[in-house]
Tab-separated table of C-alpha atoms in Angstrom:
chain	number	residue	atom	x	y	z
A	2	MET	CA	-31.986	38.475	-3.424
A	3	GLY	CA	-32.876	34.879	-3.329
A	4	MET	CA	-31.543	31.250	-4.488
A	5	THR	CA	-29.580	30.901	-7.921
A	6	PRO	CA	-32.277	29.017	-9.671
A	7	LEU	CA	-30.871	25.444	-9.574
A	8	PRO	CA	-30.703	22.731	-12.739
A	9	PRO	CA	-32.860	20.269	-12.980
A	10	VAL	CA	-30.627	17.327	-11.388
A	11	ILE	CA	-29.733	19.405	-8.458
A	12	LYS	CA	-33.664	20.455	-8.123
A	13	LYS	CA	-35.012	17.468	-8.173
A	14	MET	CA	-32.000	16.178	-5.604
A	15	TYR	CA	-32.696	19.095	-3.111
A	16	GLN	CA	-36.471	18.804	-3.416
A	17	GLU	CA	-36.724	15.131	-3.396
A	18	LYS	CA	-33.936	13.644	-2.087
A	19	SER	CA	-33.413	11.437	-4.998
A	20	LEU	CA	-30.662	10.832	-7.635
A	21	HIS	CA	-31.310	8.615	-10.712
A	22	ASP	CA	-28.669	6.300	-11.579
A	23	LEU	CA	-27.904	7.662	-14.999
A	24	ASP	CA	-27.378	11.444	-13.464
A	25	PHE	CA	-25.345	9.691	-10.677
A	26	PHE	CA	-22.799	8.376	-12.861
A	27	ALA	CA	-22.992	11.403	-15.540
A	28	MET	CA	-21.238	12.910	-12.266
A	29	THR	CA	-18.471	11.004	-11.620
A	30	ASP	CA	-17.544	10.742	-15.466
A	31	SER	CA	-16.291	14.399	-14.801
A	32	LEU	CA	-13.595	12.908	-12.890
A	33	ASP	CA	-10.089	13.832	-14.598
A	34	TRP	CA	-8.457	10.706	-15.522
A	35	SER	CA	-5.780	12.893	-16.728
A	36	LYS	CA	-4.510	13.305	-13.381
A	37	GLN	CA	-4.451	9.677	-12.673
A	38	GLY	CA	-2.050	9.524	-9.770
A	39	ASP	CA	-3.089	11.780	-7.696
A	40	ASP	CA	-6.388	10.819	-6.613
A	41	ASP	CA	-7.630	14.158	-4.817
A	42	LEU	CA	-6.742	15.872	-8.290
A	43	VAL	CA	-8.751	13.105	-10.081
A	44	LEU	CA	-11.881	13.970	-7.766
A	45	GLU	CA	-11.052	17.884	-8.091
A	46	PRO	CA	-13.964	18.560	-10.842
A	47	LEU	CA	-16.799	16.226	-8.814
A	48	ILE	CA	-15.475	17.925	-5.305
A	49	ARG	CA	-15.632	20.921	-7.106
A	50	TYR	CA	-19.235	20.950	-8.802
A	51	LEU	CA	-20.462	19.449	-5.779
A	52	ALA	CA	-19.330	21.634	-3.406
A	53	LYS	CA	-21.436	24.589	-5.665
A	54	TRP	CA	-24.714	23.364	-4.175
A	55	PRO	CA	-26.862	23.487	-0.962
A	56	ASP	CA	-25.669	20.208	1.508
A	57	GLU	CA	-28.880	17.986	0.888
A	58	VAL	CA	-27.503	17.697	-2.922
A	59	ILE	CA	-24.398	16.547	-1.750
A	60	PHE	CA	-25.964	14.230	1.222
A	61	VAL	CA	-28.033	12.766	-1.845
A	62	PHE	CA	-25.349	12.101	-3.999
A	63	GLU	CA	-23.425	10.487	-0.757
A	64	ASP	CA	-26.560	8.267	-0.299
A	65	LYS	CA	-27.035	7.146	-3.969
A	66	MET	CA	-22.837	6.088	-4.103
A	67	ALA	CA	-23.460	4.310	-1.012
A	68	ALA	CA	-26.683	2.664	-2.798
A	69	LEU	CA	-24.666	1.621	-5.813
A	70	LEU	CA	-21.991	-0.107	-3.374
A	71	HIS	CA	-24.057	-1.769	-1.205
A	72	GLY	CA	-25.642	-3.101	-4.436
A	73	LEU	CA	-22.519	-4.765	-5.316
A	74	ASP	CA	-21.752	-6.212	-2.090
A	75	ARG	CA	-22.509	-9.762	-2.840
A	76	ALA	CA	-20.773	-13.281	-2.289
A	77	ASP	CA	-20.808	-14.255	-6.018
A	78	ILE	CA	-19.377	-11.047	-7.355
A	79	ALA	CA	-16.771	-11.108	-4.518
A	80	ARG	CA	-15.860	-15.139	-4.899
A	81	ARG	CA	-15.622	-14.014	-8.894
A	82	ALA	CA	-13.115	-11.232	-7.712
A	83	TYR	CA	-11.299	-13.311	-5.164
A	84	GLY	CA	-11.453	-16.698	-5.769
A	85	SER	CA	-13.531	-16.983	-2.630
A	86	ASP	CA	-16.143	-15.507	-0.080
A	87	ARG	CA	-15.033	-15.967	2.949
A	88	TYR	CA	-11.156	-15.394	3.200
A	89	PHE	CA	-10.262	-11.737	1.443
A	90	SER	CA	-9.835	-7.924	2.647
A	91	GLY	CA	-13.373	-6.430	3.435
A	92	ASP	CA	-11.907	-2.636	2.959
A	93	ALA	CA	-10.429	-3.907	-0.525
A	94	PHE	CA	-13.599	-5.203	-1.980
A	95	LEU	CA	-15.323	-2.120	-0.854
A	96	TYR	CA	-12.829	-0.295	-2.715
A	97	ALA	CA	-12.593	-2.259	-5.476
A	98	ARG	CA	-16.162	-1.959	-5.729
A	99	CYS	CA	-15.484	2.068	-5.656
A	100	VAL	CA	-13.835	0.993	-8.826
A	101	ALA	CA	-16.622	0.462	-10.720
A	102	LEU	CA	-18.908	3.580	-9.681
A	103	VAL	CA	-16.156	5.789	-11.743
A	104	ASN	CA	-15.990	3.351	-14.735
A	105	GLY	CA	-19.020	3.971	-15.819
A	106	ARG	CA	-22.508	2.477	-15.788
A	107	ALA	CA	-21.712	0.285	-18.230
A	108	TYR	CA	-19.325	-1.149	-16.617
A	109	TYR	CA	-21.279	-1.405	-13.123
A	110	LYS	CA	-23.921	-2.799	-14.965
A	111	LYS	CA	-22.292	-5.482	-16.443
A	112	ILE	CA	-20.092	-6.246	-12.830
A	113	LEU	CA	-23.653	-6.392	-11.192
A	114	ASP	CA	-25.345	-8.524	-13.672
A	115	GLY	CA	-22.450	-11.184	-13.898
A	116	GLN	CA	-20.892	-10.430	-17.269
A	117	LYS	CA	-17.556	-8.880	-16.154
A	118	LYS	CA	-15.659	-10.176	-12.954
A	119	LEU	CA	-14.645	-7.241	-10.528
A	120	ASP	CA	-10.817	-6.866	-10.466
A	121	GLY	CA	-10.155	-7.340	-7.021
A	122	ASP	CA	-6.038	-5.797	-7.402
A	123	LEU	CA	-8.058	-2.308	-8.591
A	124	GLU	CA	-8.970	0.275	-5.972
A	125	PHE	CA	-10.162	4.138	-5.877
A	126	GLU	CA	-11.133	4.914	-1.554
A	127	ALA	CA	-10.497	7.900	-2.270
A	128	LEU	CA	-13.885	8.255	-4.019
A	129	LEU	CA	-15.813	7.723	-0.179
A	130	TYR	CA	-14.571	11.022	0.821
A	131	ALA	CA	-15.533	13.214	-2.267
A	132	PRO	CA	-18.619	14.234	-0.533
A	133	ALA	CA	-17.023	15.076	2.446
A	134	LYS	CA	-14.437	17.155	0.793
A	135	ALA	CA	-16.935	18.629	-1.008
A	136	TRP	CA	-19.212	19.814	1.903
A	137	ALA	CA	-15.832	21.161	3.798
A	138	ARG	CA	-14.933	23.400	0.779
A	139	LYS	CA	-18.595	24.663	1.199
A	140	HIS	CA	-18.601	25.602	4.428
A	141	ARG	CA	-14.382	26.299	4.733
A	142	LYS	CA	-14.631	23.307	7.423
A	143	ASP	CA	-12.484	20.339	8.131
A	144	PRO	CA	-13.966	16.769	6.405
A	145	SER	CA	-13.924	15.332	9.800
A	146	ASP	CA	-16.682	17.725	10.786
A	147	TYR	CA	-19.044	16.594	7.978
A	148	PRO	CA	-22.678	15.900	9.363
A	149	HIS	CA	-24.415	13.095	7.276
A	150	LEU	CA	-24.083	9.161	7.912
A	151	ALA	CA	-24.716	7.796	4.226
A	152	ALA	CA	-27.046	4.935	4.010
A	153	PRO	CA	-27.653	2.427	3.504
A	154	SER	CA	-24.085	1.002	4.936
A	155	TYR	CA	-21.464	-0.001	2.132
A	156	GLU	CA	-19.357	-1.771	4.484
A	157	THR	CA	-19.061	-5.584	3.109
A	158	GLY	CA	-20.935	-7.356	4.123
A	159	SER	CA	-24.013	-5.042	4.909
A	160	ASN	CA	-25.788	-6.168	2.338
A	161	GLU	CA	-26.749	-9.166	4.243
A	162	THR	CA	-29.571	-11.051	1.725
A	163	PHE	CA	-26.237	-11.800	-0.283
A	164	TRP	CA	-24.241	-12.725	2.223
A	165	ARG	CA	-26.933	-15.218	4.414
A	166	GLU	CA	-24.369	-19.085	4.819
A	167	GLU	CA	-27.461	-20.871	3.249
A	168	ASP	CA	-27.393	-18.783	0.236
A	169	LEU	CA	-23.798	-19.417	-0.478
A	170	TRP	CA	-22.923	-22.873	-0.182
A	171	LYS	CA	-24.422	-26.045	-0.745
A	172	GLU	CA	-23.583	-29.782	0.791
A	173	GLN	CA	-23.329	-32.402	-1.701
A	174	GLU	CA	-23.073	-35.735	-1.185
A	175	LEU	CA	-20.060	-37.362	-2.731
A	176	SER	CA	-20.095	-42.154	-2.572
A	177	LEU	CA	-18.416	-44.043	0.173
A	178	GLY	CA	-20.096	-41.645	2.688
A	179	TRP	CA	-18.094	-38.365	1.913
A	180	ARG	CA	-19.661	-35.331	1.944
A	181	LEU	CA	-18.520	-31.532	1.427
A	182	SER	CA	-19.897	-28.151	0.390
A	183	VAL	CA	-19.374	-25.394	-2.544
A	184	PRO	CA	-20.464	-22.508	-3.773
A	185	ARG	CA	-24.277	-22.686	-4.308
A	186	ASP	CA	-23.359	-21.031	-7.850
A	187	TRP	CA	-20.772	-24.078	-8.747
A	188	ALA	CA	-21.935	-26.938	-11.311
A	189	HIS	CA	-21.497	-30.285	-10.284
A	190	GLU	CA	-21.130	-33.305	-12.837
A	191	SER	CA	-20.177	-37.202	-12.094
A	192	GLY	CA	-17.735	-38.282	-14.174
A	193	GLU	CA	-17.217	-41.444	-16.035
A	194	ALA	CA	-14.401	-43.095	-14.082
A	195	GLY	CA	-16.557	-42.301	-10.868
A	196	GLU	CA	-14.964	-38.792	-9.883
A	197	GLU	CA	-17.175	-35.619	-9.034
A	198	VAL	CA	-16.347	-32.151	-11.115
A	199	PHE	CA	-17.365	-29.318	-9.672
A	200	TYR	CA	-16.689	-25.669	-11.390
A	201	PRO	CA	-17.921	-22.444	-11.404
A	202	SER	CA	-20.118	-20.527	-14.143
A	203	GLU	CA	-17.011	-18.589	-14.945
A	204	GLY	CA	-13.957	-19.123	-16.008
A	205	GLU	CA	-11.584	-22.159	-16.093
A	206	LEU	CA	-11.077	-23.613	-12.629
A	207	THR	CA	-11.983	-26.895	-11.987
A	208	VAL	CA	-11.910	-29.280	-8.619
A	209	LYS	CA	-12.266	-32.972	-9.581
A	210	ILE	CA	-12.944	-35.229	-6.103
A	211	THR	CA	-12.620	-38.887	-5.991
A	212	PRO	CA	-13.302	-41.550	-3.153
A	213	PHE	CA	-12.055	-45.117	-3.278
A	214	HIS	CA	-12.678	-47.869	-0.721
A	215	ALA	CA	-9.981	-51.076	-1.204
A	216	GLU	CA	-9.891	-54.130	1.200
A	217	ARG	CA	-7.192	-57.104	1.626
A	218	ALA	CA	-8.869	-60.565	2.662
A	219	GLU	CA	-12.330	-59.262	3.728
A	220	LYS	CA	-10.287	-56.381	5.722
A	221	ALA	CA	-9.847	-52.797	4.925
A	222	ALA	CA	-6.141	-52.091	3.452
A	223	PRO	CA	-3.226	-50.698	5.306
A	224	VAL	CA	-3.044	-46.693	5.465
A	225	LYS	CA	0.030	-47.318	3.372
A	226	VAL	CA	-1.428	-48.787	0.558
A	227	MET	CA	-3.927	-46.117	0.367
A	228	GLU	CA	-1.180	-43.699	-0.043
A	229	GLN	CA	0.727	-45.328	-2.219
A	230	ALA	CA	-2.502	-45.332	-4.705
A	231	PHE	CA	-2.883	-41.538	-3.902
A	232	LEU	CA	0.931	-40.776	-4.993
A	233	GLN	CA	1.090	-42.753	-8.120
A	234	SER	CA	-1.474	-40.791	-9.003
A	235	VAL	CA	0.290	-37.397	-8.534
A	236	PRO	CA	1.791	-35.950	-11.722
A	237	ALA	CA	5.875	-36.468	-11.663
A	238	GLY	CA	7.666	-32.838	-11.262
A	239	ALA	CA	4.948	-32.012	-8.578
A	240	VAL	CA	6.283	-30.422	-5.400
A	241	GLN	CA	4.411	-31.398	-1.982
A	242	ILE	CA	3.509	-28.613	0.000
A	243	LYS	CA	2.559	-27.731	3.611
A	244	PRO	CA	-0.882	-25.843	4.041
A	245	GLU	CA	-2.363	-24.956	7.107
A	246	GLY	CA	-5.976	-25.976	8.100
A	247	TYR	CA	-6.710	-28.531	5.913
A	248	ARG	CA	-6.520	-31.925	8.233
A	249	LEU	CA	-9.807	-33.946	8.674
A	250	PRO	CA	-9.847	-36.623	12.004
A	251	GLY	CA	-8.942	-39.931	10.963
A	252	PHE	CA	-7.279	-39.310	8.336
A	253	ARG	CA	-3.699	-38.336	7.044
A	254	ALA	CA	-3.087	-35.872	4.081
A	255	ARG	CA	-0.462	-35.109	1.839
A	256	PHE	CA	-0.969	-32.194	-0.907
A	257	PHE	CA	1.070	-31.078	-4.019
A	258	GLU	CA	0.979	-28.788	-6.982
A	259	GLN	CA	2.389	-28.267	-10.215
A	260	VAL	CA	2.352	-25.926	-12.788
A	261	GLU	CA	1.575	-28.107	-16.725
A	262	LYS	CA	2.116	-26.605	-19.421
A	263	GLY	CA	-1.526	-26.241	-21.357
A	264	ALA	CA	-2.703	-26.206	-24.846
A	265	ASP	CA	-2.526	-21.914	-25.015
A	266	LEU	CA	-1.835	-21.228	-21.086
A	267	PRO	CA	0.191	-22.684	-18.213
A	268	VAL	CA	-2.225	-24.832	-15.692
A	269	PHE	CA	-1.712	-24.564	-12.360
A	270	CYS	CA	-2.671	-28.228	-10.279
A	271	ILE	CA	-3.454	-29.268	-6.964
A	272	CYS	CA	-3.065	-32.824	-5.809
A	273	ALA	CA	-4.761	-33.457	-2.465
A	274	GLY	CA	-5.353	-36.875	-0.801
A	275	TYR	CA	-6.871	-37.983	2.283
A	276	PHE	CA	-6.196	-41.354	3.449
A	277	ALA	CA	-6.943	-43.747	6.078
A	278	LYS	CA	-7.578	-48.022	6.590
A	279	GLY	CA	-9.252	-49.115	3.238
A	280	ASP	CA	-10.014	-45.243	2.278
A	281	LEU	CA	-8.630	-42.857	-0.286
A	282	LEU	CA	-10.433	-39.502	-1.300
A	283	ALA	CA	-8.238	-37.883	-4.278
A	284	VAL	CA	-8.568	-34.188	-4.817
A	285	ASN	CA	-7.669	-32.521	-8.125
A	286	ILE	CA	-8.004	-28.758	-8.632
A	287	TYR	CA	-6.848	-26.847	-11.707
A	288	GLY	CA	-7.172	-23.499	-12.853
A	289	ARG	CA	-4.647	-20.413	-14.217
A	290	SER	CA	-3.506	-19.246	-11.325
A	291	LYS	CA	-1.619	-20.450	-8.119
A	292	GLU	CA	-4.321	-17.891	-6.212
A	293	GLU	CA	-7.013	-19.219	-7.732
A	294	CYS	CA	-6.821	-23.309	-6.892
A	295	ARG	CA	-5.378	-22.289	-3.345
A	296	GLY	CA	-8.810	-20.537	-3.241
A	297	ALA	CA	-11.015	-23.007	-3.944
A	298	MET	CA	-9.014	-25.543	-1.696
A	299	GLU	CA	-11.216	-23.604	1.318
A	300	ILE	CA	-13.971	-26.367	0.184
A	301	LEU	CA	-11.689	-28.506	2.012
A	302	TRP	CA	-12.662	-27.199	5.301
A	303	THR	CA	-15.936	-28.664	4.793
A	304	LEU	CA	-15.073	-32.164	4.136
A	305	GLU	CA	-16.609	-34.483	6.467
A	306	LYS	CA	-16.911	-38.894	6.135
A	307	LYS	CA	-19.280	-40.539	7.617
C-alpha cells in the first residue's frame, strides 16, 4: 500500500524542501486562541496537523519559522521595542518575535517594514517547540529526541548583518569639543539656542544637548558656577536621581527626573548636567515614560570631551 497522496503545499514541502510565507502563515492561522492561557491547547491544531505528515515536512516548517524569526532579528526592531539595542533580554526579544509570527502575515510585514512597533512585553515562546512536539507525537517519542536543528539560527544577534556596530551607531561632533554617538536611525537638528536635538523616527522621544563655556577674568569659571548654571535650568519639583555608570572623567555630574503635564498625556523628563571648570553640558531627555527616557540615557555612555 503506497503513501497517501499529499496535498500540493505538503508535497512541495516534502519534495522541494521549501515553504512559501503565505502557506506558513496559513498554518499558524489554525491556532486556537479560544484556549488562550494554555499554550499547549492554543498550539494543538498546528501540532496535530504537522504530526500527520512525513518528518521532512515538519523540518521544512521549522526552517521557515526560523527564517522568519531571523528576519526580525534586527537592532532597529529591538530599539523600537525596548528603547535600546544594547540593554534588553535576548530571550525576551526572541519570544516577542514569536508573537509577530502568530499574529499573521500582515502584522509580521508591518513589524519588518517599520510600520508597527514590536511589543516587547508580549511573548509566545511555546511556538518554538511546536515542531518537536509534532515529531514526538508522530513517532511516540520524547520531544528531547527531536533530530532536526533549525536553520538559520533565530537566536538574538544571529542576523549579523543587522547587528554590526558600525551600522547601529553614528558619531556626532558637537560644539566646544564635545562628541557622542547616537543610533544611526535617529534624526538630528540644530536648535536656535545652540542645542543639538536628536530623536528617533517613531514616537515622541526627544534628546536636547547644549554645550556651554564660561570664563571670568579670562579664566575658566569655577566648577560651582557651572553647576549653579545647570541647576537653574532644572524644572522646579524635579527629583534628583543617581544612576550608575554615567560618569565622565574630569567632570562632575548631576541627574534629575520629573513628570510634566503635557497637553494630552504626561511628559517624562530627565535632566543631566556634566560640569567642570568653564564647561557645562546640559542634556534634556523627553518621552512618554520613564522606561523610554532611561533607555535613551545609553547615549551618555559614549560622551567624550576633547
